[in-house]
Coordinates of C-alpha atoms and ligand atoms in Angstrom, one line a residue:
Chain Y
M557 CA -97.3 -31.7 33.7
N558 CA -99.2 -28.5 32.9
Q559 CA -99.3 -26.9 29.5
F560 CA -96.9 -24.1 28.9
I561 CA -95.5 -21.8 26.3
L562 CA -91.9 -22.6 25.4
A563 CA -89.9 -19.5 24.5
D564 CA -87.0 -20.7 22.5
C565 CA -84.0 -18.4 22.9
T566 CA -80.8 -18.2 21.0
T567 CA -79.2 -15.3 22.8
E568 CA -78.7 -14.2 26.4
S569 CA -80.5 -10.8 25.7
G570 CA -83.4 -12.7 24.1
A571 CA -83.7 -14.9 27.2
L572 CA -83.5 -11.9 29.6
S573 CA -86.3 -10.2 27.7
Q574 CA -88.6 -13.1 28.6
L575 CA -87.9 -13.2 32.3
H576 CA -91.0 -11.6 33.7
D577 CA -94.5 -12.5 34.9
G578 CA -93.6 -15.8 36.3
A579 CA -91.7 -17.2 33.3
V580 CA -89.2 -19.8 34.5
V581 CA -85.8 -20.7 33.0
K582 CA -85.3 -24.2 31.6
A583 CA -81.7 -25.4 31.1
G584 CA -81.3 -29.2 31.0
G585 CA -84.8 -29.4 32.5
I586 CA -84.0 -32.3 34.8
D587 CA -84.9 -30.6 38.1
L588 CA -87.6 -28.3 36.6
L589 CA -89.5 -31.0 34.8
D590 CA -89.3 -33.3 37.8
R591 CA -90.9 -30.6 40.0
M592 CA -93.5 -29.9 37.3
K593 CA -94.3 -33.6 36.8
E594 CA -94.8 -33.9 40.6
G595 CA -97.2 -30.9 40.4
L596 CA -95.1 -28.7 42.7
E597 CA -94.9 -25.9 40.2
S598 CA -97.0 -25.1 37.1
P599 CA -95.3 -22.2 35.3
T600 CA -97.1 -21.0 32.2
K601 CA -94.0 -20.1 30.3
L602 CA -90.6 -21.8 30.2
V603 CA -87.7 -19.8 28.8
N604 CA -85.6 -22.4 27.0
I605 CA -82.0 -21.3 27.2
R606 CA -80.6 -24.7 26.2
N607 CA -79.6 -23.5 22.7
I608 CA -77.8 -20.3 23.7
S609 CA -74.3 -21.4 22.5
S610 CA -72.5 -18.4 24.1
L611 CA -73.5 -19.8 27.6
R612 CA -71.6 -23.1 27.0
G613 CA -68.0 -24.0 27.3
I614 CA -65.0 -24.1 29.5
H615 CA -62.4 -21.3 29.1
E616 CA -59.0 -21.1 30.9
T617 CA -58.1 -17.5 31.7
A618 CA -55.2 -15.9 33.4
Q619 CA -57.3 -15.7 36.6
G620 CA -58.5 -19.3 36.5
L621 CA -61.5 -20.9 34.8
N622 CA -64.7 -19.6 33.4
I623 CA -67.4 -22.2 32.8
G624 CA -70.6 -21.3 30.9
A625 CA -73.8 -22.0 32.8
L626 CA -75.0 -24.4 30.1
T627 CA -71.9 -26.6 30.2
T628 CA -73.1 -30.1 31.1
L629 CA -71.8 -32.1 34.1
A630 CA -70.4 -34.6 31.6
E631 CA -68.5 -32.0 29.7
I632 CA -66.9 -30.7 33.0
E633 CA -66.1 -34.2 34.2
E634 CA -64.2 -35.0 31.0
D635 CA -62.4 -31.7 30.5
P636 CA -58.6 -32.2 30.6
A637 CA -57.9 -28.8 32.3
V638 CA -60.5 -29.4 35.0
K639 CA -59.2 -32.9 35.5
A640 CA -55.6 -31.6 35.8
H641 CA -56.1 -28.6 38.1
Y642 CA -59.5 -28.9 39.6
A643 CA -59.8 -32.6 40.5
I644 CA -62.5 -31.8 43.1
L645 CA -64.8 -30.4 40.4
S646 CA -64.3 -33.2 37.8
D647 CA -64.8 -35.7 40.7
A648 CA -68.0 -34.0 41.9
C649 CA -69.5 -33.6 38.4
G650 CA -68.5 -37.1 37.4
H651 CA -70.2 -38.6 40.5
A652 CA -73.5 -36.6 40.3
A653 CA -76.5 -38.5 39.2
T654 CA -76.3 -41.0 36.3
P655 CA -74.4 -40.9 33.0
Q656 CA -77.6 -40.0 31.2
I657 CA -78.5 -37.2 33.5
R658 CA -74.9 -35.8 33.4
N659 CA -75.3 -35.6 29.6
M660 CA -78.3 -33.3 30.0
A661 CA -77.8 -31.5 33.3
T662 CA -76.1 -28.1 33.2
V663 CA -73.8 -26.7 35.9
G664 CA -76.1 -23.7 36.3
G665 CA -79.1 -25.9 36.8
N666 CA -77.2 -28.1 39.1
L667 CA -76.4 -25.2 41.4
L668 CA -80.0 -23.9 41.2
Q669 CA -81.8 -27.2 41.7
Q670 CA -84.1 -27.3 44.7
N671 CA -83.2 -29.0 48.0
R672 CA -83.8 -32.7 48.7
C673 CA -86.5 -33.6 51.1
W674 CA -89.1 -36.2 50.3
Y675 CA -91.9 -34.2 51.9
F676 CA -91.0 -31.1 50.0
R677 CA -90.6 -33.1 46.8
S678 CA -94.1 -34.6 47.1
D679 CA -97.2 -32.8 46.1
D680 CA -99.0 -34.6 49.0
F681 CA -97.3 -32.6 51.7
A682 CA -98.0 -28.9 52.1
C683 CA -94.8 -27.9 54.0
L684 CA -92.9 -24.9 55.2
K685 CA -90.8 -24.8 52.0
K686 CA -94.0 -24.4 50.0
G687 CA -95.1 -21.5 52.1
K688 CA -97.2 -23.4 54.6
D689 CA -96.7 -23.6 58.3
M690 CA -95.3 -27.0 59.1
C691 CA -92.3 -29.2 58.5
F692 CA -93.1 -32.9 58.3
A693 CA -89.5 -34.1 58.7
F694 CA -89.1 -33.5 62.4
D695 CA -91.7 -36.1 63.4
G696 CA -91.6 -38.1 60.2
L697 CA -88.9 -40.0 58.4
N698 CA -85.7 -37.9 58.5
Q699 CA -82.9 -40.3 57.8
Y700 CA -81.6 -38.3 54.8
H701 CA -82.1 -34.9 56.3
A702 CA -79.7 -32.3 57.7
I703 CA -77.5 -32.7 60.8
F704 CA -76.5 -29.0 60.9
D705 CA -78.6 -25.8 60.8
N706 CA -81.7 -28.0 60.9
T707 CA -84.1 -26.3 63.3
T708 CA -86.3 -24.6 60.7
C709 CA -86.2 -26.9 57.6
P710 CA -83.8 -29.8 57.6
S711 CA -83.9 -30.4 53.8
V712 CA -80.4 -31.0 52.4
A713 CA -78.3 -29.1 49.9
P714 CA -78.4 -31.4 46.8
S715 CA -75.7 -30.1 44.5
S716 CA -72.5 -32.1 44.1
A717 CA -71.0 -29.3 42.0
A718 CA -71.7 -26.8 44.8
V719 CA -69.5 -28.8 47.2
A720 CA -66.6 -28.5 44.8
L721 CA -67.2 -24.9 43.9
L722 CA -67.5 -23.8 47.5
G723 CA -64.1 -25.5 48.2
L724 CA -62.6 -23.7 45.2
N725 CA -63.9 -20.2 46.3
A726 CA -65.8 -19.9 43.1
S727 CA -68.4 -17.3 42.2
V728 CA -71.3 -17.2 39.8
E729 CA -72.1 -14.4 37.4
L730 CA -75.7 -13.3 37.3
A731 CA -77.1 -11.2 34.5
S732 CA -80.3 -9.2 34.2
A733 CA -81.6 -6.6 31.7
K734 CA -80.2 -4.1 34.2
G735 CA -76.6 -5.4 34.2
K736 CA -74.4 -8.1 35.7
R737 CA -73.2 -8.9 39.2
T738 CA -70.9 -11.6 40.7
V739 CA -71.9 -13.5 43.8
A740 CA -69.5 -15.9 45.6
I741 CA -70.9 -19.4 46.1
K742 CA -70.5 -18.9 49.8
D743 CA -73.0 -16.0 49.7
F744 CA -75.3 -17.5 47.0
Y745 CA -77.5 -19.8 49.0
V746 CA -80.2 -18.5 51.4
H747 CA -80.6 -20.3 54.7
P748 CA -84.1 -21.5 55.5
D749 CA -84.0 -19.6 58.8
V750 CA -84.0 -16.5 56.7
N751 CA -86.6 -17.7 54.2
P752 CA -87.5 -21.4 53.8
M753 CA -89.0 -20.7 50.4
T754 CA -86.0 -19.0 48.8
R755 CA -83.0 -21.1 47.9
T756 CA -80.6 -18.7 46.4
V757 CA -80.2 -14.9 46.0
I758 CA -80.9 -15.1 42.2
A759 CA -83.8 -12.9 41.2
P760 CA -86.6 -14.1 38.9
D761 CA -85.4 -11.7 36.2
E762 CA -81.8 -12.9 36.4
L763 CA -79.9 -15.6 34.4
L764 CA -76.9 -17.4 35.9
T765 CA -74.5 -17.0 33.0
S766 CA -71.2 -18.5 34.2
V767 CA -69.2 -20.0 37.0
I768 CA -65.9 -18.3 37.8
I769 CA -63.1 -20.3 39.5
P770 CA -59.9 -18.6 40.7
K771 CA -56.7 -20.3 39.8
P772 CA -55.6 -22.5 42.8
A773 CA -52.4 -21.6 44.5
S774 CA -49.4 -23.7 43.5
G775 CA -49.2 -26.9 45.4
T776 CA -53.0 -27.2 45.6
R777 CA -54.5 -30.7 45.7
S778 CA -58.1 -31.6 45.9
A779 CA -60.6 -34.4 45.9
Y780 CA -64.3 -35.2 46.3
Q781 CA -66.1 -38.3 47.3
K782 CA -69.8 -39.1 47.7
Y783 CA -71.3 -41.7 50.0
G784 CA -74.8 -43.1 49.4
E785 CA -76.8 -46.3 50.0
K786 CA -75.9 -47.8 46.7
R787 CA -72.7 -47.7 44.7
S788 CA -73.9 -47.3 41.1
Y789 CA -75.5 -43.9 41.6
D790 CA -77.3 -42.3 44.4
W791 CA -78.1 -39.1 46.1
A792 CA -75.4 -38.4 48.7
T793 CA -76.1 -39.3 52.3
A794 CA -72.8 -37.6 52.9
D795 CA -70.4 -36.0 50.4
A796 CA -67.0 -34.5 51.2
G797 CA -64.9 -32.0 49.2
V798 CA -61.4 -31.2 50.2
V799 CA -58.9 -28.6 48.9
L800 CA -55.4 -28.6 50.3
E801 CA -52.8 -25.9 49.7
M802 CA -49.6 -27.8 50.3
D803 CA -46.0 -26.9 50.9
G804 CA -44.3 -30.2 50.7
N805 CA -46.3 -32.3 53.1
I806 CA -47.3 -29.3 55.2
C807 CA -50.8 -28.0 54.6
R808 CA -50.8 -24.2 54.4
K809 CA -54.5 -23.9 54.2
A810 CA -57.5 -26.3 53.8
A811 CA -61.1 -26.1 52.7
I812 CA -63.3 -28.9 53.9
V813 CA -66.8 -28.9 52.5
M814 CA -69.8 -31.1 53.4
G815 CA -72.8 -31.7 51.1
A816 CA -76.0 -33.3 52.3
A817 CA -75.2 -32.2 55.9
S818 CA -77.2 -29.0 56.0
P819 CA -79.8 -27.0 54.0
V820 CA -77.0 -24.8 52.6
V821 CA -73.7 -26.4 51.5
M822 CA -71.2 -25.7 54.2
R823 CA -67.5 -25.5 55.0
S824 CA -66.1 -26.7 58.3
P825 CA -63.7 -24.1 59.8
K826 CA -63.1 -26.4 62.8
A827 CA -62.0 -29.3 60.5
E828 CA -59.9 -26.9 58.5
A829 CA -58.1 -25.6 61.6
M830 CA -57.0 -29.2 62.4
L831 CA -55.0 -29.2 59.2
A832 CA -53.7 -25.7 58.8
G833 CA -49.9 -25.6 59.3
K834 CA -49.7 -29.3 59.9
P835 CA -48.5 -32.3 57.8
I836 CA -51.3 -34.4 56.3
T837 CA -51.2 -37.7 58.1
E838 CA -53.7 -40.3 59.1
E839 CA -53.8 -38.7 62.5
T840 CA -54.4 -35.2 61.4
A841 CA -56.9 -36.3 58.7
R842 CA -58.9 -38.2 61.4
A843 CA -58.8 -35.3 63.7
A844 CA -60.2 -33.1 61.0
G845 CA -63.1 -35.5 60.3
K846 CA -63.9 -35.6 64.0
A847 CA -63.8 -31.9 64.4
A848 CA -66.2 -31.4 61.5
M849 CA -68.9 -33.0 63.6
E850 CA -68.7 -30.5 66.5
G851 CA -72.1 -28.9 66.9
A852 CA -73.9 -31.5 64.8
Q853 CA -77.5 -32.0 65.9
P854 CA -78.9 -35.2 64.4
L855 CA -82.6 -35.8 64.2
S856 CA -84.4 -39.0 65.3
M857 CA -83.1 -41.1 62.3
N858 CA -80.0 -39.6 60.9
G859 CA -77.5 -40.1 63.7
Y860 CA -75.5 -42.4 61.3
K861 CA -74.4 -39.3 59.4
V862 CA -72.5 -38.1 62.4
Q863 CA -70.4 -41.3 62.0
L864 CA -70.3 -41.3 58.2
F865 CA -69.0 -37.7 57.7
P866 CA -65.8 -38.1 59.7
V867 CA -64.9 -41.2 57.6
A868 CA -65.9 -39.5 54.4
I869 CA -63.8 -36.4 55.3
Y870 CA -60.8 -38.3 56.6
R871 CA -60.6 -40.6 53.5
T872 CA -61.1 -37.7 51.1
I873 CA -58.3 -35.7 52.8
L874 CA -56.0 -38.6 52.3
L875 CA -57.2 -39.1 48.7
A876 CA -56.5 -35.4 48.0
A877 CA -53.1 -35.7 49.5
G878 CA -52.3 -38.7 47.4
Q879 CA -51.9 -41.0 50.4
M880 CA -55.0 -43.2 49.8
G881 CA -56.8 -44.4 46.7
R882 CA -60.5 -43.7 45.9
D883 CA -62.7 -45.4 48.5
P884 CA -64.2 -48.5 47.1
S885 CA -67.2 -48.0 49.3
A886 CA -68.0 -44.5 48.0
V887 CA -70.5 -44.0 45.2
G888 CA -69.2 -44.8 41.7
Chain L
M212 CA -81.8 -43.8 47.2
S213 CA -82.6 -42.3 43.8
D214 CA -86.3 -42.1 44.1
R215 CA -86.3 -40.5 47.5
K216 CA -88.4 -37.9 46.1
S217 CA -91.6 -39.9 45.9
P218 CA -92.9 -40.4 49.4
S219 CA -96.4 -41.1 48.2
E220 CA -95.2 -44.2 46.4
D221 CA -95.7 -47.4 48.2
A222 CA -92.5 -48.1 50.1
A223 CA -93.1 -51.8 50.0
E224 CA -93.2 -51.8 46.3
Q225 CA -90.0 -49.8 46.0
S226 CA -88.1 -52.1 48.3
S227 CA -88.8 -55.1 46.0
S228 CA -86.1 -53.8 43.7
P229 CA -82.6 -55.2 44.4
Q230 CA -81.2 -51.7 43.6
N231 CA -83.5 -50.1 46.1
S232 CA -82.7 -52.4 48.9
N233 CA -82.0 -49.5 51.2
N234 CA -85.7 -49.3 52.1
V235 CA -85.3 -52.7 53.6
A236 CA -82.2 -51.7 55.4
T237 CA -83.6 -48.6 56.9
G238 CA -87.0 -50.1 57.6
I239 CA -89.1 -47.4 55.9
S240 CA -92.8 -48.2 56.1
R241 CA -95.6 -46.3 54.5
R242 CA -97.2 -45.8 57.9
G243 CA -94.0 -44.4 59.4
F244 CA -93.6 -42.0 56.6
L245 CA -97.2 -40.7 56.9
K246 CA -96.7 -40.3 60.6
G247 CA -94.9 -37.1 59.8
A248 CA -97.8 -35.9 57.8
G249 CA -99.9 -35.4 61.0
I250 CA -103.3 -34.0 60.6
T251 CA -102.7 -31.9 57.5
A252 CA -102.0 -34.9 55.2
A253 CA -105.8 -35.4 54.7
G254 CA -106.2 -31.9 53.5
T255 CA -103.5 -31.8 50.8
A256 CA -103.3 -28.3 49.5
L257 CA -102.9 -27.8 45.9
L258 CA -99.8 -25.7 45.2
E259 CA -100.1 -23.5 42.3
G260 CA -96.9 -21.9 40.8
V261 CA -94.8 -21.5 43.9
Q262 CA -92.8 -19.1 41.8
V263 CA -95.2 -16.5 40.6
F264 CA -93.6 -13.2 40.3
S265 CA -94.9 -10.1 38.7
R266 CA -92.3 -7.8 37.1
E267 CA -92.7 -4.8 34.9
A268 CA -93.5 -6.1 31.5
V269 CA -90.7 -6.3 29.1
A270 CA -91.6 -6.4 25.4
A271 CA -92.5 -10.0 24.6
T272 CA -91.3 -9.7 21.1
H273 CA -87.6 -10.2 20.5
S274 CA -86.1 -11.4 17.3
D275 CA -84.0 -14.0 19.1
V276 CA -87.0 -15.6 20.7
K277 CA -89.6 -17.9 19.2
E278 CA -92.6 -18.8 21.3
L279 CA -94.2 -22.3 20.8
G280 CA -97.4 -23.5 22.2
P281 CA -99.1 -24.0 24.7
G282 CA -101.2 -25.9 22.1
A283 CA -99.9 -28.4 19.6
V284 CA -97.6 -27.3 16.9
P285 CA -96.0 -29.2 14.0
V286 CA -92.5 -30.4 14.6
T287 CA -90.1 -32.4 12.5
L288 CA -87.8 -34.8 14.3
L289 CA -85.1 -37.0 12.7
V290 CA -85.5 -40.4 14.3
N291 CA -83.5 -43.4 13.1
G292 CA -82.5 -41.6 10.0
K293 CA -86.1 -40.8 9.0
E294 CA -87.9 -37.5 9.3
H295 CA -91.2 -37.6 11.3
T296 CA -93.5 -34.6 11.3
I297 CA -95.9 -34.7 14.3
Q298 CA -98.2 -32.3 16.1
I299 CA -97.2 -31.9 19.7
E300 CA -97.5 -29.5 22.7
P301 CA -94.2 -28.1 24.1
R302 CA -94.8 -30.2 27.2
T303 CA -94.6 -33.5 25.3
T304 CA -91.5 -35.5 26.3
L305 CA -89.3 -37.1 23.7
A306 CA -90.4 -40.5 25.2
D307 CA -94.1 -39.6 24.5
A308 CA -93.3 -38.2 21.1
L309 CA -91.6 -41.5 20.1
R310 CA -94.1 -43.9 21.7
V311 CA -97.4 -42.1 21.3
H312 CA -96.9 -39.9 18.3
M313 CA -94.6 -42.0 16.2
G314 CA -95.6 -45.5 17.4
L315 CA -92.0 -46.3 18.3
T316 CA -92.8 -48.3 21.4
G317 CA -89.5 -50.0 21.7
T318 CA -88.4 -47.2 24.1
K319 CA -89.9 -47.9 27.5
V320 CA -91.0 -45.5 30.2
I321 CA -90.6 -46.9 33.7
C322 CA -90.1 -44.2 36.3
D323 CA -90.7 -41.2 34.1
R324 CA -88.3 -39.2 36.4
G325 CA -84.8 -39.8 35.3
S326 CA -84.2 -42.5 37.9
C327 CA -84.0 -45.7 36.0
S328 CA -82.7 -44.9 32.5
G329 CA -85.2 -47.4 31.0
C330 CA -86.1 -44.7 28.4
T331 CA -82.6 -44.2 27.2
V332 CA -82.2 -43.0 23.6
L333 CA -79.3 -41.4 21.8
L334 CA -79.3 -37.7 21.0
D335 CA -76.7 -37.6 18.3
K336 CA -74.3 -40.1 20.0
T337 CA -75.1 -39.2 23.5
P338 CA -77.4 -41.4 25.7
V339 CA -80.1 -39.3 27.4
N340 CA -83.3 -40.1 29.3
S341 CA -86.1 -39.5 26.8
C342 CA -88.6 -39.1 29.7
M343 CA -86.8 -36.0 31.0
T344 CA -86.1 -34.5 27.6
L345 CA -88.7 -32.3 25.9
A346 CA -89.3 -33.5 22.3
M347 CA -88.8 -29.8 21.3
D348 CA -85.2 -30.2 22.5
A349 CA -84.6 -33.0 20.0
R350 CA -85.1 -30.8 17.0
G351 CA -81.9 -30.5 15.0
H352 CA -80.4 -33.7 16.5
H353 CA -80.3 -37.3 15.3
V354 CA -82.4 -39.4 17.6
T355 CA -81.6 -43.1 17.7
T356 CA -83.9 -45.6 19.4
I357 CA -83.7 -49.3 19.8
E358 CA -85.6 -49.6 16.5
G359 CA -82.8 -47.8 14.8
L360 CA -80.0 -50.3 15.8
P361 CA -80.6 -53.1 13.3
Q362 CA -79.0 -52.7 9.9
N363 CA -80.6 -54.3 6.8
G364 CA -82.9 -56.4 8.8
E365 CA -80.0 -57.8 10.9
M366 CA -79.8 -57.4 14.6
H367 CA -77.0 -55.1 15.8
P368 CA -74.2 -57.3 17.1
L369 CA -74.9 -56.1 20.6
Q370 CA -78.6 -57.2 20.3
A371 CA -77.4 -60.6 19.0
A372 CA -75.0 -60.9 22.0
F373 CA -77.9 -60.0 24.4
V374 CA -80.0 -62.8 22.9
K375 CA -77.1 -65.3 23.0
H376 CA -76.4 -64.5 26.7
D377 CA -80.1 -64.5 27.5
A378 CA -79.4 -61.1 29.0
M379 CA -83.0 -60.3 29.9
Q380 CA -85.8 -61.6 32.0
C381 CA -88.9 -59.5 31.8
G382 CA -87.1 -57.4 29.2
F383 CA -88.5 -54.0 30.3
C384 CA -85.1 -52.5 31.0
T385 CA -83.5 -54.1 28.0
P386 CA -84.0 -51.4 25.3
G387 CA -82.4 -48.8 27.7
M388 CA -79.6 -51.2 28.6
V389 CA -78.9 -51.9 25.0
M390 CA -78.8 -48.2 24.1
S391 CA -76.5 -47.4 27.0
C392 CA -74.1 -50.2 25.9
A393 CA -74.4 -49.2 22.2
A394 CA -73.4 -45.7 23.1
L395 CA -70.4 -47.0 25.1
L396 CA -69.2 -49.2 22.2
E397 CA -69.5 -46.3 19.8
K398 CA -67.3 -44.1 22.0
N399 CA -65.0 -46.9 23.3
P400 CA -65.0 -50.0 21.1
K401 CA -62.7 -51.9 23.5
P402 CA -64.3 -51.5 26.9
T403 CA -63.4 -53.2 30.1
E404 CA -66.1 -54.6 32.4
D405 CA -65.6 -51.6 34.6
D406 CA -66.4 -49.3 31.6
V407 CA -69.6 -51.3 31.0
R408 CA -70.6 -51.0 34.6
H409 CA -69.9 -47.3 34.5
A410 CA -71.9 -46.8 31.3
T411 CA -74.9 -48.7 32.7
A412 CA -74.6 -47.2 36.2
G413 CA -77.9 -45.4 35.8
N414 CA -79.8 -48.3 34.3
L415 CA -81.9 -50.3 36.8
C416 CA -82.9 -53.9 36.2
R417 CA -85.3 -55.3 38.7
C418 CA -84.7 -58.8 37.4
G419 CA -81.0 -58.6 38.1
T420 CA -79.7 -59.4 34.7
Y421 CA -76.6 -57.2 35.1
P422 CA -73.9 -60.0 34.9
R423 CA -75.3 -61.2 31.6
I424 CA -75.5 -57.7 30.2
F425 CA -71.9 -57.1 31.0
A426 CA -70.9 -60.4 29.5
A427 CA -73.0 -59.7 26.3
T428 CA -71.5 -56.3 25.9
L429 CA -67.9 -57.4 26.4
E430 CA -68.5 -60.2 23.9
A431 CA -70.0 -57.9 21.3
A432 CA -66.9 -55.7 21.7
G433 CA -64.6 -58.7 21.5
T434 CA -63.0 -57.9 24.9
S435 CA -64.6 -60.6 26.9
T436 CA -62.2 -62.4 29.2
R437 CA -64.7 -65.2 29.9
N438 CA -66.1 -67.9 27.8
A439 CA -69.7 -67.3 26.8
Ligands
LIG776 C1 -81.7 -40.0 39.5 C2 -81.1 -38.7 39.8 C3 -80.0 -38.6 40.6 C4 -79.4 -37.4 40.9 N1 -78.3 -37.3 41.6 C5 -77.6 -36.2 41.8 C6 -76.4 -36.1 42.6 O1 -75.9 -37.1 43.1 N2 -75.8 -34.9 42.7 C7 -76.3 -33.7 42.1 O2 -75.7 -32.7 42.2 N3 -77.5 -33.8 41.4 C8 -78.1 -35.0 41.2 N4 -79.3 -35.0 40.5 C9 -79.9 -33.7 40.1 C10 -79.4 -33.2 38.8 O3 -78.0 -33.2 38.7 C11 -80.1 -31.8 38.6 O4 -81.4 -32.0 38.5 C12 -79.5 -31.2 37.4 O5 -78.1 -30.9 37.5 C13 -80.2 -29.9 37.1 O6 -79.6 -29.2 36.0 P1 -80.5 -28.8 34.7 O7 -79.7 -28.1 33.8 O8 -81.3 -30.0 34.2 O9 -81.5 -27.8 35.4 P2 -83.0 -27.3 35.2 O10 -83.9 -28.4 35.6 O11 -83.1 -26.8 33.8 O12 -83.0 -26.1 36.2 C14 -83.0 -26.2 37.6 C15 -83.5 -24.9 38.2 O13 -82.6 -23.8 37.9 C16 -83.2 -22.8 37.1 N5 -82.1 -22.5 36.1 C17 -81.4 -23.4 35.4 N6 -80.4 -22.8 34.8 C18 -80.5 -21.5 35.0 C19 -79.8 -20.3 34.6 N7 -78.7 -20.4 33.8 N8 -80.1 -19.1 35.1 C20 -81.2 -19.0 35.9 N9 -82.0 -20.1 36.3 C21 -81.6 -21.3 35.9 C22 -84.4 -23.4 36.6 O14 -85.4 -22.4 36.5 C23 -84.8 -24.5 37.6 O15 -85.5 -23.9 38.7 C24 -79.9 -36.2 40.3 C25 -81.0 -36.3 39.4 C26 -81.6 -37.5 39.2 C27 -82.8 -37.5 38.3
LIG777 S1 -88.3 -43.9 32.5 FE1 -86.9 -44.0 34.1 S2 -85.4 -42.6 33.5 FE2 -86.9 -42.3 32.0
LIG778 S1 -86.0 -55.2 34.6 FE1 -86.6 -57.2 33.9 S2 -85.0 -57.8 32.6 FE2 -84.3 -55.9 33.6

């Protein structure tokens, strides 16, 4: 890891005053230090926001929930209000990474972490995502790569929290010295077709300050499950987030979200349409899982994901509806 | 798998871990991996600061900001109840500060990437990976390492239970395992086996000592349902 200046900040305005000339924000540091240890990036100044107490904490408001960017995944997982009304989010944060990482990793950093692709993540491969002209995954090993939107760069969206937050229609608040703006999670990520090197719309002089989640409609039930190659902890090979607005057993409206399916976390309108206005049954849940795979374009080694996602989605719909327990074959 | 990020590591070596058996299942070979590299693999380009942006300069001095480094600066850390003042650069990890600068080599570094939890220490009462924590971020916190568990020269009951259950083979993962389990017992003195599994979910043991670790921890907590 290269040498750097650490600018220790105790206030948001102090941190904003530092964000120029290539200075990079450090929150929990898990993803940033990983990329620096690998030699992918060598910033000369890290802006340490970890001790800005105003950016930490979970607040219930009349409109919903406001979560400070520095709130750790462990804090979100264990929060009683999140558990009670936003099960999808406590599930997602509680199943991301390891207990140790969840104690350090912040929700802001989790949303802003770089995509997963072992070529991009290795200093040995000068790839498209690093501004070079080729992607190694198409002819190489691509079993963990994307099955949707994968013609430019098939790296996968990594954030478990983003799966939940997209399903909950959340937004992030971004602050700069010039002011604040709010961006919906659905508009936050940049598709590699637009620019493989840019992951989100956040500007280098902006701080992600909080996550804003609207209050779910009454009768809303939700769940998240992550599937990987081992049960203790693992990056997802497929993760599913489900939010159901229920009227008795009739689903008024559904959000079905897939992580690790595409370079940008995605909802499946086709799967959602299979549930809207219908009762949640094994049959409708299966139909939704199947519909979610319409248009999938697996690469040479990830065809299994086209079989895994429907199962993940179907079981997570039934889990959200309270018709099935947590899947023992899911991670954690 | 957790260390999917390291394609340049020898796949054969990774697959020797029982926890990483997916390499075997999916048949990754180093050769297959490099196939994707094509001709450019030989001429690896050095990437410098992917994110270099130039912005209009904002005044660098701000009363709420303190700049440290890049060279070594004196820092005082509270480790196992004792203050240690060391000279370190901001890039020094807590693991290196403990091992290299304080000689506390009980904490082990295995993956150096947050993927094995071998380097687990407690920051206040919370288990964290010392390899992914900057030492500077430990200022103002109580750090507890494996050396800090014994009291008055006596092993911590959890350490004694690990010995009794022979809960280690090569022993490399052991300090991290003990710290994870010690943090669990502190928070939940009467855990179930599931709680222990959950608390050690991030700790990898290549020797496969998990069942003995669970048994030792449950015995130390007095919640064992089996005979030792
Ligand atoms: C073994 C292992 C397994 C993992 N498994 C999972 C998993 O299953 N699911 C999952 O979601 N994640 C997983 N992760 C990733 C981990 O959750 C992320 O690395 C972590 O959440 C990043 O948060 P952080 O606070 O440490 O971010 P940092 O590393 O501090 O920051 C990440 C990026 O965001 C920028 N940044 C951070 N905060 C802000 C802010 N407030 N404003 C502006 N910019 C900011 C930084 O500049 C940096 O580029 C895993 C990691 C490991 C090591
Ligand atoms: S050495 Fe593996 S997590 Fe730190
Ligand atoms: S790694 Fe050898 S005892 Fe755990």
